[in-house]
Short mmCIF file of C-alpha atoms and ligand atoms in Angstrom, two decimals:
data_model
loop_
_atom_site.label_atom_id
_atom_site.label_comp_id
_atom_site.label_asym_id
_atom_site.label_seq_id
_atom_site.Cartn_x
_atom_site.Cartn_y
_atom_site.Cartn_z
CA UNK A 1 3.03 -25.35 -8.17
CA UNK A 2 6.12 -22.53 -7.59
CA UNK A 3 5.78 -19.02 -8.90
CA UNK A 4 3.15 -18.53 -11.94
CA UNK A 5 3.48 -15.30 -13.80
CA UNK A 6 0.50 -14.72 -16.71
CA UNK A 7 -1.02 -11.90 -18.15
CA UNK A 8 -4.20 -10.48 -16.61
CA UNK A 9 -7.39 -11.41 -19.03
CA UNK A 10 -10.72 -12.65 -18.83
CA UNK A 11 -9.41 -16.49 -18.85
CA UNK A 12 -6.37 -15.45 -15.89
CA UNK A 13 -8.67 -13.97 -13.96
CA UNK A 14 -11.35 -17.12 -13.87
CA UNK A 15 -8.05 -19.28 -13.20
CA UNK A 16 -6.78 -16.59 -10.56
CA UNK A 17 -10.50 -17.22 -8.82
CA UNK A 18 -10.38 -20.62 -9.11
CA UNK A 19 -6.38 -20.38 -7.15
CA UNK A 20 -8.01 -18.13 -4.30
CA UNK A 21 -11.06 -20.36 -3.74
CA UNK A 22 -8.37 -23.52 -3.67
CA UNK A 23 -6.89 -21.24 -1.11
CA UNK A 24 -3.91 -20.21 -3.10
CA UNK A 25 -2.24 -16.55 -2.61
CA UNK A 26 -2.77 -14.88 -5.72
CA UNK A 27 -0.45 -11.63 -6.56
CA UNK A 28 -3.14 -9.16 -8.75
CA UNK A 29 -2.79 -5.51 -9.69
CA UNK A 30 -4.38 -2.60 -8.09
CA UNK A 31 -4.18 1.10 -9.48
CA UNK A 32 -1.93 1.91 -6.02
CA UNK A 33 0.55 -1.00 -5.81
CA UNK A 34 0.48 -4.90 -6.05
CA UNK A 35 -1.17 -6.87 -3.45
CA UNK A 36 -1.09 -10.62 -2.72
CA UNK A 37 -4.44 -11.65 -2.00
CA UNK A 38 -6.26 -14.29 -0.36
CA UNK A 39 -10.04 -15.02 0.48
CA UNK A 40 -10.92 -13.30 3.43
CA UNK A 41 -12.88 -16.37 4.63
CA UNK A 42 -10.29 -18.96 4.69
CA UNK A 43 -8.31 -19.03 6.98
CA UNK A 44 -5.52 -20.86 6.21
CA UNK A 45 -4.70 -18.89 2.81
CA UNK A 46 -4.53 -15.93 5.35
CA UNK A 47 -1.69 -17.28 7.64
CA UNK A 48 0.03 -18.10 4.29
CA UNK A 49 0.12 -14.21 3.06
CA UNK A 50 1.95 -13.33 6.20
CA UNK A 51 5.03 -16.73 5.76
CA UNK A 52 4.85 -15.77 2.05
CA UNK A 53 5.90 -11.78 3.07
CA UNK A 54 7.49 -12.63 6.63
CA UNK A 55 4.97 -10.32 7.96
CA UNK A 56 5.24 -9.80 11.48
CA UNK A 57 1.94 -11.10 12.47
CA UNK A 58 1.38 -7.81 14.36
CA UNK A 59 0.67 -5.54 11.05
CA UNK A 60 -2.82 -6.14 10.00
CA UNK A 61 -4.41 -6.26 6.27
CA UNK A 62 -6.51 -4.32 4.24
CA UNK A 63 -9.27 -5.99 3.01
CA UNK A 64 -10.29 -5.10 -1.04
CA UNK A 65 -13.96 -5.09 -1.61
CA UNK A 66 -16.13 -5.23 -4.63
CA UNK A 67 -19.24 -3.63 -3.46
CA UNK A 68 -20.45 -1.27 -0.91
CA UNK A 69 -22.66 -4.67 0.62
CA UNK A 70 -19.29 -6.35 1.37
CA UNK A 71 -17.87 -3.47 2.95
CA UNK A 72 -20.49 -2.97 5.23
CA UNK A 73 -20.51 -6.84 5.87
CA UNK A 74 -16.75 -6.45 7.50
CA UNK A 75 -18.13 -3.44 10.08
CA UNK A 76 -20.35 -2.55 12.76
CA UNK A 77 -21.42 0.68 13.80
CA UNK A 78 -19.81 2.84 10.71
CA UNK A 79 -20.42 6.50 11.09
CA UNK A 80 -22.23 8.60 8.68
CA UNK A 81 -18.17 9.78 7.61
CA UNK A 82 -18.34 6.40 6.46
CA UNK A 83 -20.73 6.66 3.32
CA UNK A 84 -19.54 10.20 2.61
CA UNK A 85 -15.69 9.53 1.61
CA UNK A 86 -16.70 5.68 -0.31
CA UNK A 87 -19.25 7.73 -2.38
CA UNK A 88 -16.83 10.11 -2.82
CA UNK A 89 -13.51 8.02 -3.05
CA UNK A 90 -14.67 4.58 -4.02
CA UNK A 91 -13.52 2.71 -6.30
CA UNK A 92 -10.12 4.23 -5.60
CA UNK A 93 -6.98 4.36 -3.29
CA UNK A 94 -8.75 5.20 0.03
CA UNK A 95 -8.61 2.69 2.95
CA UNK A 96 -11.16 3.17 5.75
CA UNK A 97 -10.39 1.98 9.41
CA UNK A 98 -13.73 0.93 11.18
CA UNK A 99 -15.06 -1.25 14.01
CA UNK A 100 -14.59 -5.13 12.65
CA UNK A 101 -17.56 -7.09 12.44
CA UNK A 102 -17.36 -10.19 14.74
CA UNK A 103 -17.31 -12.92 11.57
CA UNK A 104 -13.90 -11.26 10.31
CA UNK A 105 -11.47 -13.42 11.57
CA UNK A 106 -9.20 -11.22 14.49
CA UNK A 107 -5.79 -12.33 12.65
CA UNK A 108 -6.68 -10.09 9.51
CA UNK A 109 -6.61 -7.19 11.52
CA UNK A 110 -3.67 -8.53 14.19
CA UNK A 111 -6.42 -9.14 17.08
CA UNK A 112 -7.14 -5.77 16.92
CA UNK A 113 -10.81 -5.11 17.29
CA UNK A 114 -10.49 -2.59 13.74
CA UNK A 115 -10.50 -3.46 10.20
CA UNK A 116 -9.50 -1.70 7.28
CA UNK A 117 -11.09 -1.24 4.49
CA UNK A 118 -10.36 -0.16 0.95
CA UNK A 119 -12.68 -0.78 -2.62
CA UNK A 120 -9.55 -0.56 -5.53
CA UNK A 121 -10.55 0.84 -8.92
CA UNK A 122 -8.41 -1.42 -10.91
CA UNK A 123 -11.04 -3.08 -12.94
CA UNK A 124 -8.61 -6.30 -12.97
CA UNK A 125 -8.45 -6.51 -9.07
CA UNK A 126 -12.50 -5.53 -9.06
CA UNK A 127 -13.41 -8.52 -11.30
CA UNK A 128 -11.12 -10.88 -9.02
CA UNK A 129 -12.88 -10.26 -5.71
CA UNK A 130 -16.21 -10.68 -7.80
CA UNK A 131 -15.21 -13.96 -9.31
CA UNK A 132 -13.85 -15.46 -6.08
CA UNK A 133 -17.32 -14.10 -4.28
CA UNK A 134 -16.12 -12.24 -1.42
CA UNK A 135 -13.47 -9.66 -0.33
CA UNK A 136 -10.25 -10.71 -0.55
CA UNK A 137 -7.42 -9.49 2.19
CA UNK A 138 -4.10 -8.18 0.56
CA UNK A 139 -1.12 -6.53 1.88
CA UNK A 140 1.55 -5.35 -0.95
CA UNK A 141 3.12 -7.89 -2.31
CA UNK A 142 6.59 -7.12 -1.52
CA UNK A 143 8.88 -9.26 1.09
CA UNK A 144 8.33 -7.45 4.20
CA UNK A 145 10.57 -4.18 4.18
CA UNK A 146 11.11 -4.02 0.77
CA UNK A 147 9.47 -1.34 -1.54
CA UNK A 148 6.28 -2.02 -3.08
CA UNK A 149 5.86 -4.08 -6.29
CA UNK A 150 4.17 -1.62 -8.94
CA UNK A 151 5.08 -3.98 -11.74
CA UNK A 152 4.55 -7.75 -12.08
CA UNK A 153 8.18 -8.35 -12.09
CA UNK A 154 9.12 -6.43 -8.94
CA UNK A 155 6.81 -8.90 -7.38
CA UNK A 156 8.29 -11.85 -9.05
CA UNK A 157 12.03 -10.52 -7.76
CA UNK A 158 10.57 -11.26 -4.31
CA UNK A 159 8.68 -13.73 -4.39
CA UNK A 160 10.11 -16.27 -6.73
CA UNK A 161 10.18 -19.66 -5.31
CA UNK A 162 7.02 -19.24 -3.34
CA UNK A 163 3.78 -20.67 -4.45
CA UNK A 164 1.98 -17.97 -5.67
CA UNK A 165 0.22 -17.42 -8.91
CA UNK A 166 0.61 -13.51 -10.07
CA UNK A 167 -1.26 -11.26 -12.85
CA UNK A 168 0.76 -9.63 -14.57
CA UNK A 169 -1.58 -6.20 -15.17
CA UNK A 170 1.29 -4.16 -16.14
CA UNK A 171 2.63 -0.84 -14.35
CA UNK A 172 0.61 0.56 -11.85
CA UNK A 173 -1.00 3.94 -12.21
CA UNK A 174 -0.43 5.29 -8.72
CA UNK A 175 2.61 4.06 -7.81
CA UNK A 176 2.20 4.63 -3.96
CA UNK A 177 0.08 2.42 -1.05
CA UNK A 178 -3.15 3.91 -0.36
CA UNK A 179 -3.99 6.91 1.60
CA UNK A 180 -5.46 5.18 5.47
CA UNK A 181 -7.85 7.28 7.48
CA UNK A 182 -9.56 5.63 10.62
CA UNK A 183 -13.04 6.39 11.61
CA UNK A 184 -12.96 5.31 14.90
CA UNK A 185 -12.40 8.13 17.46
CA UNK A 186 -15.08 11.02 16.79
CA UNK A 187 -12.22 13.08 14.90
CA UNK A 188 -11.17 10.93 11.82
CA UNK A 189 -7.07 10.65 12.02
CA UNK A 190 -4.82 10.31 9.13
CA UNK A 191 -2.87 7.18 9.01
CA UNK A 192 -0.62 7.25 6.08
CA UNK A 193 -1.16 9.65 3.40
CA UNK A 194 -1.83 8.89 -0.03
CA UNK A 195 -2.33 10.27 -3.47
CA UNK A 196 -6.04 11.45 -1.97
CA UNK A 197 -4.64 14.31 0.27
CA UNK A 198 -5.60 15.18 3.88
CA UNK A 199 -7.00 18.16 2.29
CA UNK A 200 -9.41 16.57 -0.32
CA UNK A 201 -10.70 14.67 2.68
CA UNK A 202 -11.48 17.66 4.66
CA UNK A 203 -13.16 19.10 2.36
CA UNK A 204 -15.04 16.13 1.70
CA UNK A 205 -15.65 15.62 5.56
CA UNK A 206 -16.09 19.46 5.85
CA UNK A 207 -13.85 18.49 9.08
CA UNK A 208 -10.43 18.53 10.16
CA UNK A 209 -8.35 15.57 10.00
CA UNK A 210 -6.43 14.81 13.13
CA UNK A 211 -2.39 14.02 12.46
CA UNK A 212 -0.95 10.77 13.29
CA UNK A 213 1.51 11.62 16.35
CA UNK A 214 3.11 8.81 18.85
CA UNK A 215 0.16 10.20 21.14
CA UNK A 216 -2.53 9.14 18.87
CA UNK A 217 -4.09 6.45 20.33
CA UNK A 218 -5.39 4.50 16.86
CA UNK A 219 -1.89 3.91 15.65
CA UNK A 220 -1.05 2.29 12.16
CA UNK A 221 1.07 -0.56 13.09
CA UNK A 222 2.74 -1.04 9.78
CA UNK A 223 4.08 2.56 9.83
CA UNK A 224 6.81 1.39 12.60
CA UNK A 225 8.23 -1.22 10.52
CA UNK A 226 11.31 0.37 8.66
CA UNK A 227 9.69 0.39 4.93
CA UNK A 228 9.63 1.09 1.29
CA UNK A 229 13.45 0.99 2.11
CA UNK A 230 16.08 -0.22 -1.15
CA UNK A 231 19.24 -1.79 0.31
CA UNK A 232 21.34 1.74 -0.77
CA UNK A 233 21.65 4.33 1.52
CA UNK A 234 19.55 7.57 0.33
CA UNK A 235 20.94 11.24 0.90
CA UNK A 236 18.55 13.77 0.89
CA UNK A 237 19.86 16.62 -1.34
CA UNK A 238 18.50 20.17 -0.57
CA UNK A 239 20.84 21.91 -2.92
CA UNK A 240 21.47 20.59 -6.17
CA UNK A 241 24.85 22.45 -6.55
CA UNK A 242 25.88 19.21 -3.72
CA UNK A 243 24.28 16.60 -5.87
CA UNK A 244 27.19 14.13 -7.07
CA UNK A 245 26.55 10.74 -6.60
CA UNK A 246 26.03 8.31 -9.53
CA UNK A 247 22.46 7.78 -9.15
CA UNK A 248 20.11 10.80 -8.73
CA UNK A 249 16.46 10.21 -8.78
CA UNK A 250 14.99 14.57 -9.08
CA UNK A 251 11.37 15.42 -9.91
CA UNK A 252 13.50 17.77 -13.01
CA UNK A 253 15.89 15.66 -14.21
CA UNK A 254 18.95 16.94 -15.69
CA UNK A 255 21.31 14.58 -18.12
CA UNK A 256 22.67 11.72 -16.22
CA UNK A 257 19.70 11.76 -13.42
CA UNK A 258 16.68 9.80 -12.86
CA UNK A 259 12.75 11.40 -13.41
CA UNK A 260 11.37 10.98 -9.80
CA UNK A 261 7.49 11.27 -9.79
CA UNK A 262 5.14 8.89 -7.16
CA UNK A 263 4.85 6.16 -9.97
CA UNK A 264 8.78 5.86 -10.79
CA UNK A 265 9.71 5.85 -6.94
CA UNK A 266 9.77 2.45 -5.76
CA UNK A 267 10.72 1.07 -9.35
CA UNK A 268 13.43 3.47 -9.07
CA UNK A 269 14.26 2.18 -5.52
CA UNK A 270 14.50 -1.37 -7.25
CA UNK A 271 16.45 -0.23 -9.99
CA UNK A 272 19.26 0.58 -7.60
CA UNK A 273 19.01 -2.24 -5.97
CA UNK A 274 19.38 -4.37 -9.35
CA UNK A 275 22.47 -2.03 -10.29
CA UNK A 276 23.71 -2.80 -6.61
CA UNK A 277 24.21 0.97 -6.26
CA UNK A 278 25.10 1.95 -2.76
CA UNK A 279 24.00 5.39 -2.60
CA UNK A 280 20.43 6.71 -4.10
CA UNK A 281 20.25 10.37 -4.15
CA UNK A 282 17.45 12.71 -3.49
CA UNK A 283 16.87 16.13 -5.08
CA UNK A 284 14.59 17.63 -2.27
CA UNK A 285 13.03 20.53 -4.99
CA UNK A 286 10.10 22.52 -2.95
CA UNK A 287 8.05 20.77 -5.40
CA UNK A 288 8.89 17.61 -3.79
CA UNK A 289 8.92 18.73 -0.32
CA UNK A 290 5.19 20.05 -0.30
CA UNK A 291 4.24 15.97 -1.88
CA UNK A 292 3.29 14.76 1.25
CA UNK A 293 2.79 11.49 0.14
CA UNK A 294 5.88 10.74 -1.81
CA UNK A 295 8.22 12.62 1.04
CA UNK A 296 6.29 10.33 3.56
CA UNK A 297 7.29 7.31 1.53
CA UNK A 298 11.37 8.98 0.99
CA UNK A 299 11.76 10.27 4.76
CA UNK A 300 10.56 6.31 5.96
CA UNK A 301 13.23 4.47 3.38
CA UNK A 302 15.61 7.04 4.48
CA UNK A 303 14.82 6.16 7.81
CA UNK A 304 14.06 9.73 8.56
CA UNK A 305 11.35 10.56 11.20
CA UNK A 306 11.11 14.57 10.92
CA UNK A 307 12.75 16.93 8.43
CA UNK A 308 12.50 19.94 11.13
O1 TXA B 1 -2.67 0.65 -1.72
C1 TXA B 1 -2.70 -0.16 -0.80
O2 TXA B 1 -3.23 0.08 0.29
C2 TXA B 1 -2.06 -1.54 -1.06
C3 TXA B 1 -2.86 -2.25 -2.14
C4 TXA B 1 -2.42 -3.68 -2.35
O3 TXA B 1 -4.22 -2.16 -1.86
N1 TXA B 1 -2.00 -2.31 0.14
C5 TXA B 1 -1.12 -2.02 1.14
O4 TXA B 1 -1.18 -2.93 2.17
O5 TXA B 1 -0.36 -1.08 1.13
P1 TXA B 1 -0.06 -3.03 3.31
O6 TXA B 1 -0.41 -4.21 4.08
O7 TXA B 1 1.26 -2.98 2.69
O8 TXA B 1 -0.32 -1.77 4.19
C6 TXA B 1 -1.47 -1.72 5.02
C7 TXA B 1 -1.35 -0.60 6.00
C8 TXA B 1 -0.32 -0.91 7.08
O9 TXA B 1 0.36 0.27 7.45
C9 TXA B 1 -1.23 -1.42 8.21
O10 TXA B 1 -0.65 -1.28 9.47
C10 TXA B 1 -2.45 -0.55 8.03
O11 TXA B 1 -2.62 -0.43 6.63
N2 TXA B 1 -3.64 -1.20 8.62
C11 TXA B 1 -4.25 -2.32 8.19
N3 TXA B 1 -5.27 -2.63 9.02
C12 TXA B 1 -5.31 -1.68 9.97
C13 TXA B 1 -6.11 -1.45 11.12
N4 TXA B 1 -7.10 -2.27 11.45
N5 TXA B 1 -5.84 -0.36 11.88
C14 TXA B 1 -4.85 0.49 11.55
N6 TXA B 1 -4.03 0.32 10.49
C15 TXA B 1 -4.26 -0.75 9.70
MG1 MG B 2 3.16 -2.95 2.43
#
């Protein structure tokens, strides 16, 4: 089989199940981004994810659960933190970092002794870990480095000639990864924000969040890879007097310019890619600049570390 893309129903999904539990990658929505999954239990279908993306074999997965029994399954030791932000957050784009139970095989988390953890709310991605029967371990399915998929086709554009069935759900909701927060040290650390803010979860928590810095010792590997990145350059634009390229992606669009909101930015990444632009430019509005999130997601495909 090469490249499969059908529309997500009842009858895909059972065939989609019956793919994963053959130990076939399988490409499904979430409401964050597009992951290609495979059974968390097989091996095999693992090491395939990573050829499929050329993942460095270094950045672990997050592994999509069904049920709170699963995700406690995966773990040892969770804190009481734990229960609070999945009753709170679950189904829904929060990932969890937590000590990995022993039968989780080490390459799913890059022989680190950690696993991450996330329950989407997509009811199409819910009802395909339930019909394969257990969780199922799914990076984004983009080709390592380039922007997420948040439609079927982006993930067809990079994957096409692999063999991988994918579900066509249509757009995602979000538009951005998950938000990653790791449990492990006493003072739970931020590891990528996400559409759930640092401040929802410290309220939730009733705690302070720690900051990822290069000092932090519970790092998130994938955040050193050079990501989300389009093949155009991007300007940042902090005066829109100076905007004056031919594609301008601003949060208040004015004739001639792109809408820029957290769903439209990677499609809007791809778009210029498609139009082989060479120059994507970025109205930095303060409404944009306080997104923490989507200026996370801009300041890494700009290759940007710190704005100050
Ligand atoms: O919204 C999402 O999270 C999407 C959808 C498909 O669920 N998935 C996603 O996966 O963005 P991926 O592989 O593209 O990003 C996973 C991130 C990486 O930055 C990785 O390093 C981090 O999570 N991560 C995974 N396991 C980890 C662990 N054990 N410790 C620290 N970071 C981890
Ligand atoms: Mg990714």
């Amino acid at each position: 089989m090469k490249t499969k893309l059908i529309s997500l129903s009842e009858a895909s999904l059972t065939l989609a199940a019956a793919f994963l539990k053959n130990g076939e990658p399988v490409v499904f929505p979430t409401e964050t981004v597009y992951g290609l999954g495979a059974p968390i239990y097989d091996e095999k279908a693992i090491k395939k994810i990573f050829t499929i993306k050329k993942r460095p074999v270094d950045n672990p997965l997050i592994v999509h659960v069904a049920s709170w029994e699963e995700a406690l399954s995966l773990c040892v030791d969770p804190p009481p933190a734990f229960q609070v932000l999945a009753h709170r957050f679950w189904p829904g784009p929060l990932t969890i970092v937590l000590q990995r139970h022993e039968q989780v095989f080490p390459i799913i988390s890059a022989g680190r002794p950690t696993i991450a953890i996330r329950m989407p709310s997509h009811p199409g991605a819910l009802s395909l870990i339930q019909k394969t029967g257990e969780p199922l371990a799914a990076p984004s399915a983009n080709l390592s480095g380039r922007p997420s998929p948040t439609s079927a086709l982006d993930a067809w554009e990079d994957l096409k000639g692999k063999t991988v069935l994918i579900l066509d759900g249509g757009a995602c909701p979000i538009g951005i990864e998950s938000t990653v927060i790791s449990l492990i040290e006493s003072n739970p650390v931020l590891l990528r924000p996400g559409s759930i803010s640092a401040k929802e979860i410290e309220e939730t928590l009733q705690m302070k969040l720690r900051q990822r810095t290069p000092n932090t010792k519970i790092d998130s590997p994938g955040m050193k890879y050079r990501h989300y990145a389009p093949q155009a350059k991007i300007r940042l634009v902090f005066r829109r007097e100076e905007l004056c390229g031919a594609f301008i992606l601003s949060p208040n669009p004015q004739k001639g310019e792109r809408l820029l909101t957290t769903q439209s930015l990677y499609a809007q990444f791809r778009e210029a890619d498609r139009l082989r632009e060479s120059l994507i430019e970025i109205d930095c509005t303060p409404q944009l600049l306080s997104n923490e999130a989507l200026m996370n997601r801009i300041l890494k495909a700009a290759n940007i570390h710190s704005l100050y």
